[in-house]
CSV table of C-alpha atoms in Angstrom, one decimal:
chain,number,residue,atom,x,y,z
A,115,MET,CA,-67.6,104.1,57.5
A,116,LYS,CA,-66.7,103.6,53.8
A,117,LYS,CA,-65.0,100.3,54.6
A,118,VAL,CA,-68.0,99.1,56.5
A,119,LEU,CA,-70.2,99.9,53.5
A,120,VAL,CA,-67.8,98.1,51.1
A,121,CYS,CA,-67.8,95.1,53.4
A,122,ALA,CA,-71.6,95.1,53.7
A,123,SER,CA,-71.9,95.4,49.9
A,124,ALA,CA,-69.4,92.5,49.5
A,125,LEU,CA,-71.4,90.4,52.0
A,126,ILE,CA,-74.6,91.1,50.2
A,127,SER,CA,-73.0,90.1,46.9
A,128,VAL,CA,-71.7,86.9,48.4
A,129,SER,CA,-75.1,86.1,49.9
A,130,ILE,CA,-76.8,86.7,46.5
A,131,GLY,CA,-74.2,84.6,44.9
A,132,ILE,CA,-74.8,81.7,47.3
A,133,ALA,CA,-78.5,82.0,47.0
A,134,ALA,CA,-78.3,82.0,43.2
A,135,LEU,CA,-76.0,78.9,43.3
A,136,VAL,CA,-78.3,77.0,45.6
A,137,SER,CA,-81.2,77.9,43.3
A,138,ALA,CA,-79.2,76.9,40.3
A,139,ARG,CA,-78.3,73.6,41.9
A,140,ALA,CA,-82.0,72.9,42.5
A,141,GLN,CA,-82.6,72.9,38.7
A,142,PRO,CA,-81.7,70.0,36.4
A,143,GLN,CA,-78.7,70.5,34.2
A,144,ASP,CA,-80.7,70.9,31.0
A,145,ALA,CA,-82.8,73.7,32.5
A,146,SER,CA,-82.2,77.4,33.3
A,147,PRO,CA,-81.1,78.4,36.8
A,148,ILE,CA,-83.8,80.0,39.0
A,149,TYR,CA,-86.7,79.2,36.7
A,150,GLY,CA,-86.0,75.6,35.6
A,151,VAL,CA,-87.0,76.5,32.0
A,152,LYS,CA,-86.0,73.8,29.4
A,153,LEU,CA,-85.6,74.2,25.7
A,154,PRO,CA,-89.1,73.2,24.4
A,155,GLU,CA,-89.2,70.3,22.0
A,156,GLY,CA,-89.9,71.3,18.4
A,157,TYR,CA,-89.6,75.1,19.1
A,158,ARG,CA,-87.8,75.5,15.7
A,159,ASP,CA,-91.0,74.5,14.0
A,160,TRP,CA,-93.1,77.1,15.8
A,161,LYS,CA,-94.7,79.9,13.8
A,162,LEU,CA,-93.2,83.3,13.3
A,163,ILE,CA,-94.3,86.2,15.5
A,164,SER,CA,-91.8,88.9,14.3
A,165,VAL,CA,-88.2,89.7,13.5
A,166,ALA,CA,-85.8,92.2,15.0
A,167,GLN,CA,-82.2,93.4,15.0
A,168,GLU,CA,-79.9,94.4,17.8
A,169,LYS,CA,-76.8,96.4,17.4
A,170,GLY,CA,-74.4,97.0,20.3
A,171,ALA,CA,-72.8,94.1,22.1
A,172,ASN,CA,-75.4,91.6,20.7
A,173,ASN,CA,-75.0,92.6,17.1
A,174,ASP,CA,-77.5,90.0,16.0
A,175,ILE,CA,-80.5,89.5,13.8
A,176,ARG,CA,-83.4,87.6,15.4
A,177,ALA,CA,-86.7,85.9,15.0
A,178,ILE,CA,-89.4,85.5,17.6
A,179,LEU,CA,-91.4,82.3,17.3
A,180,GLY,CA,-94.3,81.3,19.5
A,181,ASN,CA,-96.2,78.1,20.4
A,182,GLU,CA,-99.9,77.9,19.5
A,183,ILE,CA,-101.1,79.5,22.7
A,184,ALA,CA,-98.7,82.4,22.3
A,185,LEU,CA,-99.5,82.8,18.6
A,186,LYS,CA,-103.3,82.9,19.2
A,187,ALA,CA,-102.8,85.6,21.9
A,188,PHE,CA,-100.6,87.7,19.6
A,189,ARG,CA,-103.0,87.4,16.7
A,190,GLU,CA,-106.1,88.2,18.8
A,191,GLY,CA,-104.4,90.8,20.9
A,192,ILE,CA,-105.0,88.9,24.2
A,193,ARG,CA,-103.1,90.3,27.2
A,194,PRO,CA,-101.9,89.2,29.6
A,195,PHE,CA,-100.8,86.0,27.8
A,196,PRO,CA,-102.5,82.9,29.0
A,197,ASP,CA,-100.6,80.3,31.0
A,198,GLY,CA,-98.8,77.9,28.7
A,199,ALA,CA,-97.8,80.6,26.2
A,200,ILE,CA,-94.1,80.2,25.3
A,201,LEU,CA,-92.0,82.5,23.2
A,202,ALA,CA,-88.7,81.5,21.6
A,203,ARG,CA,-86.3,84.2,20.6
A,204,LEU,CA,-83.6,82.8,18.2
A,205,ALA,CA,-80.6,85.0,17.4
A,206,TRP,CA,-77.9,84.8,14.8
A,207,LYS,CA,-74.8,86.9,14.1
A,208,TYR,CA,-75.7,89.9,12.0
A,209,GLU,CA,-73.5,89.6,8.9
A,210,SER,CA,-72.9,91.6,5.8
A,211,SER,CA,-73.3,89.4,2.7
A,212,SER,CA,-70.7,90.3,0.1
A,213,ARG,CA,-72.2,87.7,-2.3
A,214,ASN,CA,-75.6,89.4,-2.1
A,215,ASP,CA,-74.1,92.8,-2.4
A,216,ALA,CA,-72.5,91.8,-5.7
A,217,VAL,CA,-76.0,91.6,-7.0
A,218,PHE,CA,-77.3,94.9,-5.7
A,219,PRO,CA,-76.3,98.4,-6.8
A,220,ALA,CA,-74.6,99.1,-3.5
A,221,PRO,CA,-73.6,97.2,-0.3
A,222,GLN,CA,-76.9,96.7,1.5
A,223,SER,CA,-77.6,93.1,2.3
A,224,PHE,CA,-77.3,91.6,5.8
A,225,VAL,CA,-78.0,88.0,6.7
A,226,ALA,CA,-78.1,85.6,9.6
A,227,GLY,CA,-74.7,84.1,10.4
A,228,GLU,CA,-74.0,81.5,13.0
A,229,PRO,CA,-76.6,81.1,15.8
A,230,THR,CA,-75.7,82.9,19.0
A,231,ASN,CA,-78.4,81.8,21.5
A,232,VAL,CA,-82.0,81.0,22.0
A,233,GLN,CA,-84.0,82.7,24.8
A,234,ILE,CA,-87.2,81.1,26.0
A,235,SER,CA,-90.0,82.9,27.9
A,236,VAL,CA,-92.7,80.7,29.6
A,237,LYS,CA,-95.9,82.1,31.0
A,238,ASP,CA,-97.0,80.3,34.2
A,239,SER,CA,-98.7,82.8,36.5
A,240,ARG,CA,-98.5,80.5,39.6
A,241,ARG,CA,-95.0,79.0,39.2
A,242,TYR,CA,-93.5,82.3,38.3
A,243,ALA,CA,-95.6,84.6,40.4
A,244,ASP,CA,-92.5,86.5,41.7
A,245,THR,CA,-91.6,87.6,38.2
A,246,GLU,CA,-95.0,88.7,36.9
A,247,GLY,CA,-95.8,85.2,35.6
A,248,TRP,CA,-92.8,84.7,33.4
A,249,GLY,CA,-89.9,82.3,33.6
A,250,TYR,CA,-86.8,82.6,31.5
A,251,GLY,CA,-84.0,80.5,30.1
A,252,GLN,CA,-81.1,81.1,27.7
A,253,PHE,CA,-79.6,78.3,25.6
A,254,GLU,CA,-76.4,78.1,23.6
A,255,ALA,CA,-76.1,75.3,21.0
A,256,GLY,CA,-79.1,73.6,22.8
A,257,VAL,CA,-77.5,73.7,26.2
A,258,ALA,CA,-78.9,75.7,29.1
A,259,ASN,CA,-76.8,78.7,30.2
A,260,ARG,CA,-76.1,77.9,33.9
A,261,ILE,CA,-74.9,81.3,35.0
A,262,PRO,CA,-77.6,82.6,37.4
A,263,THR,CA,-76.8,86.3,36.7
A,264,VAL,CA,-77.5,85.7,33.0
A,265,THR,CA,-81.0,84.3,33.8
A,266,GLN,CA,-81.6,87.0,36.4
A,267,SER,CA,-80.9,89.7,33.8
A,268,CYS,CA,-83.9,88.5,31.8
A,269,PHE,CA,-86.6,89.7,34.2
A,270,ALA,CA,-84.6,92.8,35.2
A,271,CYS,CA,-84.8,93.9,31.6
A,272,HIS,CA,-88.4,92.8,30.8
A,273,ALA,CA,-89.6,94.4,34.1
A,274,LYS,CA,-88.7,97.8,32.6
A,275,LEU,CA,-91.7,97.4,30.3
A,276,ARG,CA,-94.0,97.8,33.3
A,277,SER,CA,-94.0,101.6,32.9
A,278,LEU,CA,-92.9,101.8,29.2
A,279,SER,CA,-95.6,99.5,27.9
A,280,PRO,CA,-98.1,98.7,30.7
A,281,GLY,CA,-100.3,96.6,28.4
A,282,ALA,CA,-97.5,94.5,26.9
A,283,ASP,CA,-97.4,91.9,29.7
A,284,PHE,CA,-93.6,92.3,29.9
A,285,VAL,CA,-93.1,91.2,26.3
A,286,PHE,CA,-91.1,93.3,23.9
A,287,THR,CA,-92.4,91.7,20.7
A,288,SER,CA,-95.5,92.8,18.7
A,289,TYR,CA,-97.0,90.5,16.0
A,290,SER,CA,-96.0,91.3,12.5
A,291,ARG,CA,-98.7,90.6,9.8
B,185,MET,CA,-77.9,107.9,-37.4
B,186,LYS,CA,-78.3,108.9,-33.7
B,187,LYS,CA,-82.0,109.6,-34.3
B,188,VAL,CA,-82.5,106.2,-36.0
B,189,LEU,CA,-80.9,104.5,-33.0
B,190,VAL,CA,-83.1,106.4,-30.6
B,191,CYS,CA,-86.2,105.4,-32.7
B,192,ALA,CA,-85.1,101.8,-32.8
B,193,SER,CA,-84.6,101.8,-29.1
B,194,ALA,CA,-88.0,103.4,-28.5
B,195,LEU,CA,-89.6,100.8,-30.8
B,196,ILE,CA,-88.0,98.0,-28.9
B,197,SER,CA,-89.2,99.5,-25.6
B,198,VAL,CA,-92.7,99.8,-26.9
B,199,SER,CA,-92.6,96.2,-28.3
B,200,ILE,CA,-91.4,94.9,-24.9
B,201,GLY,CA,-94.0,96.9,-23.2
B,202,ILE,CA,-96.8,95.5,-25.4
B,203,ALA,CA,-95.5,92.0,-25.0
B,204,ALA,CA,-95.4,92.4,-21.2
B,205,LEU,CA,-98.9,93.8,-21.2
B,206,VAL,CA,-100.3,91.0,-23.3
B,207,SER,CA,-98.6,88.5,-20.9
B,208,ALA,CA,-99.9,90.4,-17.9
B,209,ARG,CA,-103.4,90.3,-19.4
B,210,ALA,CA,-103.2,86.6,-19.8
B,211,GLN,CA,-102.9,86.2,-16.0
B,212,PRO,CA,-105.8,86.5,-13.5
B,213,GLN,CA,-106.0,89.7,-11.5
B,214,ASP,CA,-104.9,88.0,-8.3
B,215,ALA,CA,-101.8,86.6,-9.9
B,216,SER,CA,-98.4,88.0,-10.9
B,217,PRO,CA,-97.8,89.1,-14.5
B,218,ILE,CA,-95.7,86.7,-16.6
B,219,TYR,CA,-95.7,83.8,-14.1
B,220,GLY,CA,-99.3,83.8,-12.9
B,221,VAL,CA,-98.1,83.2,-9.3
B,222,LYS,CA,-100.8,83.6,-6.6
B,223,LEU,CA,-100.3,84.3,-2.9
B,224,PRO,CA,-100.4,80.8,-1.4
B,225,GLU,CA,-103.1,80.2,1.1
B,226,GLY,CA,-101.7,79.9,4.7
B,227,TYR,CA,-98.2,81.1,3.8
B,228,ARG,CA,-98.1,83.2,7.0
B,229,ASP,CA,-98.2,79.9,9.0
B,230,TRP,CA,-95.2,78.4,7.2
B,231,LYS,CA,-92.0,77.6,9.1
B,232,LEU,CA,-89.1,79.9,9.3
B,233,ILE,CA,-86.1,79.4,6.9
B,234,SER,CA,-84.1,82.5,7.9
B,235,VAL,CA,-84.1,86.3,8.4
B,236,ALA,CA,-82.3,89.1,6.7
B,237,GLN,CA,-82.1,92.9,6.5
B,238,GLU,CA,-81.8,95.2,3.5
B,239,LYS,CA,-80.5,98.7,3.6
B,240,GLY,CA,-80.7,101.1,0.6
B,241,ALA,CA,-84.0,101.8,-1.1
B,242,ASN,CA,-85.7,98.8,0.5
B,243,ASN,CA,-84.6,99.6,4.1
B,244,ASP,CA,-86.5,96.6,5.4
B,245,ILE,CA,-86.2,93.6,7.8
B,246,ARG,CA,-87.4,90.3,6.4
B,247,ALA,CA,-88.3,86.7,7.1
B,248,ILE,CA,-88.1,83.9,4.6
B,249,LEU,CA,-90.7,81.2,5.2
B,250,GLY,CA,-91.1,78.0,3.3
B,251,ASN,CA,-93.7,75.4,2.6
B,252,GLU,CA,-93.0,71.8,3.7
B,253,ILE,CA,-91.3,70.8,0.4
B,254,ALA,CA,-89.0,73.8,0.6
B,255,LEU,CA,-88.3,73.3,4.3
B,256,LYS,CA,-87.3,69.7,3.8
B,257,ALA,CA,-85.0,70.7,0.9
B,258,PHE,CA,-83.4,73.4,3.0
B,259,ARG,CA,-82.9,71.2,6.1
B,260,GLU,CA,-81.5,68.3,4.1
B,261,GLY,CA,-79.4,70.4,1.7
B,262,ILE,CA,-81.3,69.2,-1.4
B,263,ARG,CA,-80.5,71.2,-4.5
B,264,PRO,CA,-82.0,71.9,-7.0
B,265,PHE,CA,-85.3,72.4,-5.1
B,266,PRO,CA,-87.9,69.9,-6.0
B,267,ASP,CA,-91.0,71.0,-7.9
B,268,GLY,CA,-93.7,72.3,-5.5
B,269,ALA,CA,-91.2,74.1,-3.3
B,270,ILE,CA,-92.5,77.6,-2.5
B,271,LEU,CA,-90.7,80.3,-0.6
B,272,ALA,CA,-92.4,83.4,0.9
B,273,ARG,CA,-90.2,86.4,1.6
B,274,LEU,CA,-92.1,88.8,4.0
B,275,ALA,CA,-90.6,92.3,4.5
B,276,TRP,CA,-91.4,95.0,6.9
B,277,LYS,CA,-90.1,98.6,7.4
B,278,TYR,CA,-86.8,98.5,9.4
B,279,GLU,CA,-87.6,100.8,12.3
B,280,SER,CA,-85.6,102.0,15.3
B,281,SER,CA,-87.5,101.3,18.6
B,282,SER,CA,-87.2,104.2,21.0
B,283,ARG,CA,-89.2,102.2,23.5
B,284,ASN,CA,-86.8,99.3,23.5
B,285,ASP,CA,-83.8,101.7,23.4
B,286,ALA,CA,-85.0,103.1,26.7
B,287,VAL,CA,-84.3,99.7,28.3
B,288,PHE,CA,-80.8,99.3,26.8
B,289,PRO,CA,-77.6,101.1,27.7
B,290,ALA,CA,-77.5,102.7,24.2
B,291,PRO,CA,-79.7,103.0,21.1
B,292,GLN,CA,-79.5,99.6,19.5
B,293,SER,CA,-82.9,98.0,18.9
B,294,PHE,CA,-84.5,97.8,15.5
B,295,VAL,CA,-87.9,96.1,14.9
B,296,ALA,CA,-90.4,95.3,12.1
B,297,GLY,CA,-92.7,98.2,11.3
B,298,GLU,CA,-95.5,98.1,8.7
B,299,PRO,CA,-95.4,95.4,6.1
B,300,THR,CA,-93.9,96.4,2.7
B,301,ASN,CA,-94.5,93.5,0.4
B,302,VAL,CA,-94.4,89.7,0.2
B,303,GLN,CA,-92.5,88.0,-2.6
B,304,ILE,CA,-93.3,84.4,-3.6
B,305,SER,CA,-91.0,82.0,-5.5
B,306,VAL,CA,-92.5,78.9,-6.9
B,307,LYS,CA,-90.4,76.0,-8.2
B,308,ASP,CA,-92.0,74.3,-11.3
B,309,SER,CA,-89.4,73.1,-13.6
B,310,ARG,CA,-91.8,72.6,-16.6
B,311,ARG,CA,-94.0,75.6,-16.3
B,312,TYR,CA,-91.1,78.0,-15.6
B,313,ALA,CA,-88.5,76.3,-17.8
B,314,ASP,CA,-87.5,79.7,-19.3
B,315,THR,CA,-86.5,81.0,-15.9
B,316,GLU,CA,-84.5,78.0,-14.5
B,317,GLY,CA,-87.7,76.5,-13.1
B,318,TRP,CA,-88.7,79.5,-10.9
B,319,GLY,CA,-91.8,81.6,-11.1
B,320,TYR,CA,-92.2,84.8,-9.1
B,321,GLY,CA,-94.8,87.2,-7.7
B,322,GLN,CA,-94.8,90.3,-5.5
B,323,PHE,CA,-97.8,91.1,-3.3
B,324,GLU,CA,-98.7,94.3,-1.5
B,325,ALA,CA,-101.4,94.1,1.2
B,326,GLY,CA,-102.3,90.7,-0.3
B,327,VAL,CA,-102.8,92.1,-3.8
B,328,ALA,CA,-100.6,91.0,-6.7
B,329,ASN,CA,-98.3,93.7,-8.1
B,330,ARG,CA,-99.4,94.0,-11.7
B,331,ILE,CA,-96.4,95.9,-13.1
B,332,PRO,CA,-94.7,93.5,-15.5
B,333,THR,CA,-91.2,95.1,-15.0
B,334,VAL,CA,-91.4,94.5,-11.3
B,335,THR,CA,-92.0,90.8,-11.8
B,336,GLN,CA,-89.3,90.7,-14.6
B,337,SER,CA,-86.8,92.1,-12.2
B,338,CYS,CA,-87.1,89.1,-9.9
B,339,PHE,CA,-85.4,86.6,-12.2
B,340,ALA,CA,-83.0,89.3,-13.5
B,341,CYS,CA,-81.7,89.5,-10.0
B,342,HIS,CA,-81.9,85.8,-9.0
B,343,ALA,CA,-80.2,84.9,-12.3
B,344,LYS,CA,-77.0,86.6,-11.1
B,345,LEU,CA,-76.6,83.7,-8.6
B,346,ARG,CA,-75.7,81.5,-11.6
B,347,SER,CA,-72.1,82.4,-11.3
B,348,LEU,CA,-72.0,83.7,-7.7
B,349,SER,CA,-73.5,80.6,-6.1
B,350,PRO,CA,-73.7,77.9,-8.8
B,351,GLY,CA,-75.2,75.3,-6.3
B,352,ALA,CA,-77.8,77.6,-4.8
B,353,ASP,CA,-80.5,76.9,-7.5
B,354,PHE,CA,-81.1,80.7,-7.8
B,355,VAL,CA,-82.1,81.1,-4.2
B,356,PHE,CA,-80.4,83.7,-2.0
B,357,THR,CA,-81.5,82.3,1.4
B,358,SER,CA,-79.6,79.7,3.4
B,359,TYR,CA,-81.3,77.8,6.3
B,360,SER,CA,-80.6,79.1,9.8
B,361,ARG,CA,-80.5,76.6,12.5
């Protein structure tokens, strides 16, 4: 019985893998698998929503920027976000600055090192109806990450906000004045 | 002899205090003491230069925004900064997010809490010739901090970059792609 279960599990994994690959192949090379999200032109010029820092495996410091539709929704407290809202989460290595620490009374200064990746969230309630209206993509050095499981993990994580923050429309970030 | 020294020291302190107060009185109430720097209109819409985090007494997470003159200088590596360049350093309380940590495998998420203060650096090589071309101001909830020693501490700190980063034009921040 155990063997059968293992086989069934393996078969499901293979099936998911094939489905994901097929889905990935359906998207252009400069877009994310599953969602077909591209890196929006000019996103580095978008306005600041907030900042954050992640320890653990990420060990990064990050900024969340938004296009004008997203910014307006954040500033006016509009939820769910309207279609067309796009968020860009930029992350850099979280690094101690020995130069800055030489200025301060004690080691205390941490700065942004090399960029790690950029994650894009696009609101399109029709196109992404299966994932609560959100499509996702991760980009490294401007190139779409083509590993389907990476892209799948986006919604798996954001979906947990359904119960934790029912009014957040699956977005972790709050606007910082 | 000791008493005389103490008295002399006290006299110097009083003199510095009076000088600072006179200087402070010469500036309008919405501007910083010494430099007369005001909170620039629309600074919250400026583009992102970088992010950082300070432990210690500050215990904040911060974003550095720049006006178009500053941004161009950062992106093109122009130093010293041209006159008219303005930097805005926004800081917020560095806070652990228990909600976000409920999503992750371990506690790791830190976010921006309430704003602490905004510091403005203005490049004007003539007006601020005595401080290497930079004027400073600190603002809390949009109001200029009127304590002269707070404003004096800005250049005292930035001046330490003279030897630590001779090419930085007294600016701690580097541009993050």
